[in-house]
Structure formats: structure tokens, C-alpha cells
PDB file of C-alpha atoms in Angstrom:
ATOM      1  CA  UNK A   1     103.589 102.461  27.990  1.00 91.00           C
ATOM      2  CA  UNK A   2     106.007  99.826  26.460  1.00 93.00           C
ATOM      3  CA  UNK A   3     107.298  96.783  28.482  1.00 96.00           C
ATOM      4  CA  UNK A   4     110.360  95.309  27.425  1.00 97.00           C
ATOM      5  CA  UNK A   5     110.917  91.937  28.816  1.00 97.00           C
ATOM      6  CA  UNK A   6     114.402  90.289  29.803  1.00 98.00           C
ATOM      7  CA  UNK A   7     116.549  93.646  29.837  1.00 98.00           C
ATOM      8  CA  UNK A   8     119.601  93.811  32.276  1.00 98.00           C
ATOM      9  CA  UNK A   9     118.927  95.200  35.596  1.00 98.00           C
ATOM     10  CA  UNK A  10     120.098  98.343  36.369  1.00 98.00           C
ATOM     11  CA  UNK A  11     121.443  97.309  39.617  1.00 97.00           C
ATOM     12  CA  UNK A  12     122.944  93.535  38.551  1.00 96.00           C
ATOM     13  CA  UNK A  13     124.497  93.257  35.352  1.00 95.00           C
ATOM     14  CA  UNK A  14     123.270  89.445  35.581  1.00 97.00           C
ATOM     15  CA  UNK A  15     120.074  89.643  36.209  1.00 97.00           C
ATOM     16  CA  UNK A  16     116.875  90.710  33.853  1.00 98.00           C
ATOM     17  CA  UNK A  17     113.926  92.614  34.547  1.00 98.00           C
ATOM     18  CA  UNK A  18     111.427  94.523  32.612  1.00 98.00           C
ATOM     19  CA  UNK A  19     111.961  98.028  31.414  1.00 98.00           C
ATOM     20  CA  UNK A  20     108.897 100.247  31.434  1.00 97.00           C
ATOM     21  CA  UNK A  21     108.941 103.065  28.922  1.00 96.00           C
ATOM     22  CA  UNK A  22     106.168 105.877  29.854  1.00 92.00           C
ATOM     23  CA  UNK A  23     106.318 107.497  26.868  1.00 86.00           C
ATOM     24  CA  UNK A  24     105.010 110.523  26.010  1.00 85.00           C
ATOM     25  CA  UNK A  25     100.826 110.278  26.158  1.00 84.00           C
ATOM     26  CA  UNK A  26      98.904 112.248  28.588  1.00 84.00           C
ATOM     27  CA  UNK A  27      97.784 109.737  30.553  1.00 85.00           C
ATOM     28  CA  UNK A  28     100.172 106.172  30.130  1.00 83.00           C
ATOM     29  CA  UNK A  29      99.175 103.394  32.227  1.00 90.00           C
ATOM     30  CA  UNK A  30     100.556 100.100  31.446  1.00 93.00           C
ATOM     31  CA  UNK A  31      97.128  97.674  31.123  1.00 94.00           C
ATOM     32  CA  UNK A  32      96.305  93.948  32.063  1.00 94.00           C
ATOM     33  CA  UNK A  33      92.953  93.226  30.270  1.00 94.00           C
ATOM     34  CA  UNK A  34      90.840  89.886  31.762  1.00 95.00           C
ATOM     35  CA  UNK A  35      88.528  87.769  29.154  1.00 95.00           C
ATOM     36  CA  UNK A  36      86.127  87.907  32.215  1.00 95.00           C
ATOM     37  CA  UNK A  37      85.355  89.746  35.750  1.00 95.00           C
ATOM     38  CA  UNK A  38      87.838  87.994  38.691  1.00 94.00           C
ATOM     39  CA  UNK A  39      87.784  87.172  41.435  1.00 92.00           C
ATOM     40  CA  UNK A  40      89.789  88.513  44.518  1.00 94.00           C
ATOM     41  CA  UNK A  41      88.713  86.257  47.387  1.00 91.00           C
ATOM     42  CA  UNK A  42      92.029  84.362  47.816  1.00 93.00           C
ATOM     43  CA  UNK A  43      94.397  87.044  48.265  1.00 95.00           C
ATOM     44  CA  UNK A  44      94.328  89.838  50.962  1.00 96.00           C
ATOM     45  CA  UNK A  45      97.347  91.637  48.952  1.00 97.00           C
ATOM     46  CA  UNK A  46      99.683  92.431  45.682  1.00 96.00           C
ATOM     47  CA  UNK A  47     102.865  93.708  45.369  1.00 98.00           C
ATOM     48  CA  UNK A  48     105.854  95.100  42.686  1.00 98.00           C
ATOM     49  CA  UNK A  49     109.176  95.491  42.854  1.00 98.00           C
ATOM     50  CA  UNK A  50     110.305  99.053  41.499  1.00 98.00           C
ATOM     51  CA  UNK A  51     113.448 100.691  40.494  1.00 98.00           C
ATOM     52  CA  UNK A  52     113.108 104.404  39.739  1.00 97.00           C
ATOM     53  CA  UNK A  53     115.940 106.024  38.053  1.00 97.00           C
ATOM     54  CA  UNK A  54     117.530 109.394  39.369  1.00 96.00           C
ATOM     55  CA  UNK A  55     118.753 110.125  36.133  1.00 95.00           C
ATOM     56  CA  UNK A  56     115.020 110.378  34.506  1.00 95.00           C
ATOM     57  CA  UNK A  57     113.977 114.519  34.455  1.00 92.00           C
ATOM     58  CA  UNK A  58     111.795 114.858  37.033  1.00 92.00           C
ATOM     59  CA  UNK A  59     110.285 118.333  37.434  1.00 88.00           C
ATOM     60  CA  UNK A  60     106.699 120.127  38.861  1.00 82.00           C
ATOM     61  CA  UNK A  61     103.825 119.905  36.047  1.00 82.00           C
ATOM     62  CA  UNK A  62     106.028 116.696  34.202  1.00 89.00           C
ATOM     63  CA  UNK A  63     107.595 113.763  35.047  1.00 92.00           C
ATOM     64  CA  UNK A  64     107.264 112.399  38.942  1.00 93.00           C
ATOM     65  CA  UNK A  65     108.702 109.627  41.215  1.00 94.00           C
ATOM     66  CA  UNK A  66     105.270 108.354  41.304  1.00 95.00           C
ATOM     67  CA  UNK A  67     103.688 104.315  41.650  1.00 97.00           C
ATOM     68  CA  UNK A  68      99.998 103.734  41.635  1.00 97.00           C
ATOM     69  CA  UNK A  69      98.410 101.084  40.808  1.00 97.00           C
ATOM     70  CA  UNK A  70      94.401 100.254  40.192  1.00 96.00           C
ATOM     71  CA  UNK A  71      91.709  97.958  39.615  1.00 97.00           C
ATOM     72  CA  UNK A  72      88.428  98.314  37.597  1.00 96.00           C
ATOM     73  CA  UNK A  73      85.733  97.508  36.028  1.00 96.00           C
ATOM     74  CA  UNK A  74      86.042  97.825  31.699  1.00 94.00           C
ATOM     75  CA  UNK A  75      83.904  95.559  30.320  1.00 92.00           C
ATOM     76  CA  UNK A  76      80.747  97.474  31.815  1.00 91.00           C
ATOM     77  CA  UNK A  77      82.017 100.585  32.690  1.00 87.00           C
ATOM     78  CA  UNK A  78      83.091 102.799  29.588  1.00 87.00           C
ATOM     79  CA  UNK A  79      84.879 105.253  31.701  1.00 92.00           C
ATOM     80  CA  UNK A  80      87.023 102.249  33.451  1.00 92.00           C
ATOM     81  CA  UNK A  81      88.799 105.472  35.695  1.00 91.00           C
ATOM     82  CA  UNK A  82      85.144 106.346  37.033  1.00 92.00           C
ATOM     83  CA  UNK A  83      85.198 102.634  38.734  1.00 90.00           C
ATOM     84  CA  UNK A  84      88.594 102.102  39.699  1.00 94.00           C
ATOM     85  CA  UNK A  85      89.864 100.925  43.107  1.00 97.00           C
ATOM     86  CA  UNK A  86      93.368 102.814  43.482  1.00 97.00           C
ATOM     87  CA  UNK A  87      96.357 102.630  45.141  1.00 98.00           C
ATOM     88  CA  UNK A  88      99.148 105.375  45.700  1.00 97.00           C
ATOM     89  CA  UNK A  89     102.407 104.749  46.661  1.00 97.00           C
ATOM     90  CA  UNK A  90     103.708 107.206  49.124  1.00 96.00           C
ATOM     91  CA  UNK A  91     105.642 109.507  47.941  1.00 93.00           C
ATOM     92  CA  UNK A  92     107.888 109.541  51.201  1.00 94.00           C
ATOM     93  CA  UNK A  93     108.888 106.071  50.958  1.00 96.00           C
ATOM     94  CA  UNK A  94     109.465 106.040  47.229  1.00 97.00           C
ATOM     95  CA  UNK A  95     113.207 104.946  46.545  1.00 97.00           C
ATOM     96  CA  UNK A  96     115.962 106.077  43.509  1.00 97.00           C
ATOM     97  CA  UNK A  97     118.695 104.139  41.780  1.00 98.00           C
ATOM     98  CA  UNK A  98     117.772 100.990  44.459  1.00 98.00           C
ATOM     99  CA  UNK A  99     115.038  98.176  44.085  1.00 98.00           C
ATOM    100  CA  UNK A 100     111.629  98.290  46.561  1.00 98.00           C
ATOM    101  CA  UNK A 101     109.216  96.276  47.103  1.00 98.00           C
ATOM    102  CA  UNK A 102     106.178  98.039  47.326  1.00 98.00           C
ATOM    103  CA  UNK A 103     103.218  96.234  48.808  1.00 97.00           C
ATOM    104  CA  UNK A 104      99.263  97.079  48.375  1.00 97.00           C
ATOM    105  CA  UNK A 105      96.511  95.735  50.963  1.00 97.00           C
ATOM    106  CA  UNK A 106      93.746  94.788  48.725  1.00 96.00           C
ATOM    107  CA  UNK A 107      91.151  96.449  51.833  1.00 97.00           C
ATOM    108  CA  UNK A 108      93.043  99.000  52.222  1.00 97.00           C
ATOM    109  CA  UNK A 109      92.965 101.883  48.695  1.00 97.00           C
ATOM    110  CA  UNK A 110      93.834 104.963  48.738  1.00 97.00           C
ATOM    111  CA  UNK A 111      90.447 106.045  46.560  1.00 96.00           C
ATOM    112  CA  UNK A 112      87.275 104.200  44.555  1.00 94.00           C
ATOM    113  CA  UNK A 113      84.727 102.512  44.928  1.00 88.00           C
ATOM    114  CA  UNK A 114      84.266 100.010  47.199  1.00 93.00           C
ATOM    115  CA  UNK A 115      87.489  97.277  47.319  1.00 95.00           C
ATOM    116  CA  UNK A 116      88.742  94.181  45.699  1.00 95.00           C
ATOM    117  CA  UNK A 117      87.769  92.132  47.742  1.00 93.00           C
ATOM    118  CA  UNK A 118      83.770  93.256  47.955  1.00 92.00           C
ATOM    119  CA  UNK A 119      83.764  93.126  44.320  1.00 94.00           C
ATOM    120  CA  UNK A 120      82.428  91.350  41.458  1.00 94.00           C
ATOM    121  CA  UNK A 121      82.795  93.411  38.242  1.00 95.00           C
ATOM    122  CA  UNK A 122      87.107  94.001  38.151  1.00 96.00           C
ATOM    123  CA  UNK A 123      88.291  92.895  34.792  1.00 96.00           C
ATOM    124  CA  UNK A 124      90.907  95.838  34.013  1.00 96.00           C
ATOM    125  CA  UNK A 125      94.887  96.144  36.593  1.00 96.00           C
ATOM    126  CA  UNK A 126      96.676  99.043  35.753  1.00 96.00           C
ATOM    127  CA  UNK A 127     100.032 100.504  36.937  1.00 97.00           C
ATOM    128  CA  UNK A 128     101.719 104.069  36.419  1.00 96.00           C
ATOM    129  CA  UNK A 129     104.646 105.337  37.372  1.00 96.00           C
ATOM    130  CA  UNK A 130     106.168 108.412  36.793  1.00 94.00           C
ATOM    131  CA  UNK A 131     102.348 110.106  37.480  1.00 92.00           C
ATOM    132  CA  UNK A 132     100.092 111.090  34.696  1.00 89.00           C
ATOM    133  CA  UNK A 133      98.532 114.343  33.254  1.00 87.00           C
ATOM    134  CA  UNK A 134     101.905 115.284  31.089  1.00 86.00           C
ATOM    135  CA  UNK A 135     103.430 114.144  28.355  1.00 86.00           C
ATOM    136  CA  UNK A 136     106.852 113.156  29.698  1.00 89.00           C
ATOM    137  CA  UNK A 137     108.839 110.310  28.705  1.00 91.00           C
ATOM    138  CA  UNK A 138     110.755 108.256  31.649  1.00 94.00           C
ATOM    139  CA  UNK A 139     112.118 104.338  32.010  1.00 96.00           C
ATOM    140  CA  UNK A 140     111.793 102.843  35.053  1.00 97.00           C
ATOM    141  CA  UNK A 141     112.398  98.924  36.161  1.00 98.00           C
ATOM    142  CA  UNK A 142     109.624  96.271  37.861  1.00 98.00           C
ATOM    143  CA  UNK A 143     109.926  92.659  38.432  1.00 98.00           C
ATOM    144  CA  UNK A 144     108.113  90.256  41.029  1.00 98.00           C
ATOM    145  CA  UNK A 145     104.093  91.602  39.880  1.00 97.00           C
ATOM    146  CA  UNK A 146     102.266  89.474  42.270  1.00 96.00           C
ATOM    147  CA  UNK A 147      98.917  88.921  43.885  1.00 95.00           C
ATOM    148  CA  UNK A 148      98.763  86.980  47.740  1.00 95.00           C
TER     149      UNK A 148
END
């Protein structure tokens, strides 16, 4: 996954948001590495704003109108996925060619172990979009990334 910083939104010429390239590995997750484990007492929830392009290919066994995010342990866990905390996006609710805010309770994942919150060990936030398991390339838009 690349993130490009600062390009124009797709739905205000003025504005800038980040551009987030898929690219074409199996499994592409853009990846926030911690120095050291954190700490999820103070906030209950996160969110993202998304903008998914109709014009990407979308198709069965390839590229999806997919958002999940996770949580995890890396710096003691080789297999980070094996301790993940996840969050899935609905496909139902997810949007094309408009922005959405999509918001995440941090007690409430859709699968893993155990949650945020009752955790000690996360050092590793990841978000896809556009699913995983293929080798499609797709661009899609996020802004607003934040923890409450």
C-alpha cells in the first residue's frame, strides 16, 4: 500500500486528502508500527473517513468495496494476523463516489482476541480496503484517522 499525502479530493477540487494505492500484493494492508505496546484506556472508539471509487474494477475473486481495519500485537507475536482484534465494515453500508465516515467501537470487533480495551500487548493498526487475498490494484481516498 502507498499513501500519498495532500492530493486533491475527488469530491472538492480544493480540498486534499490522502490517496491510498493497494497495489498489487496478495495481502496489502497499509501499517502504523508503535516503538512500544499502547494503551487504549482513553478512548471507547476510532473512526476514518472513506471515499471508494466506482470507477476502480471491482469483480468476485479480485478487487472489493471492502474497509477493515485491525489491531495487534507485532512485537511478540510473529504472526501479528494470529493476534489481531478486527473490524469489518459492512458491506451494506459501504458508499461509492461520496465520502463516509465509518466509525469502529473499540468493544465491539467483528473477530480476535479479546478487545482494545482489555489489552496490553497492541503495538501494530492496520487498514485495508479493497479486501485482500488477490493481487488487484485500486485507489481509494481517507482523511480524518482518529481515535476517541
Amino acid at each position: 500500500v502507498t499513501v500519498t499525502a495532500g492530493v486533491t479530493d475527488p469530491a472538492d477540487a480544493v480540498a486534499k486528502v490522502g490517496q491510498y494505492v493497494r497495489g498489487v500484493d496478495q495481502y496489502a494492508d497499509l501499517k502504523f508500527q508503535f516503538d512500544f505496546d499502547s494503551q487504549f484506556d482513553n478512548f471507547t472508539s476510532f473512526s476514518i473517513d472513506v471515499y471508494i471509487p466506482s470507477s476502480n474494477t471491482y469483480a468476485e475473486g479480485g478487487l472489493t468495496k471492502a474497509i477493515q481495519l485491525w489491531i495487534a500485537d507485532a512485537s511478540q507475536t510473529q504472526n501479528f494476523w494470529e493476534s489481531w482484534v478486527q473490524y469489518d465494515v459492512d458491506a451494506a453500508t459501504i458508499v461509492t463516489d461520496e465520502w463516509k465516515t465509518y466509525t469502529f467501537q473499540l468493544e465491539a470487533p467483528t473477530s480476535g482476541s479479546g478487545t482494545p480495551k482489555t489489552r496490553t500487548d497492541l503495538d501494530l493498526v492496520g487498514l485495508v480496503i479493497g479486501g485482500s487475498g488477490h493481487g488487484i490494484d485500486g485507489t481509494f481516498y481517507i482523511r480524518n484517522f482518529e481515535f476517541k
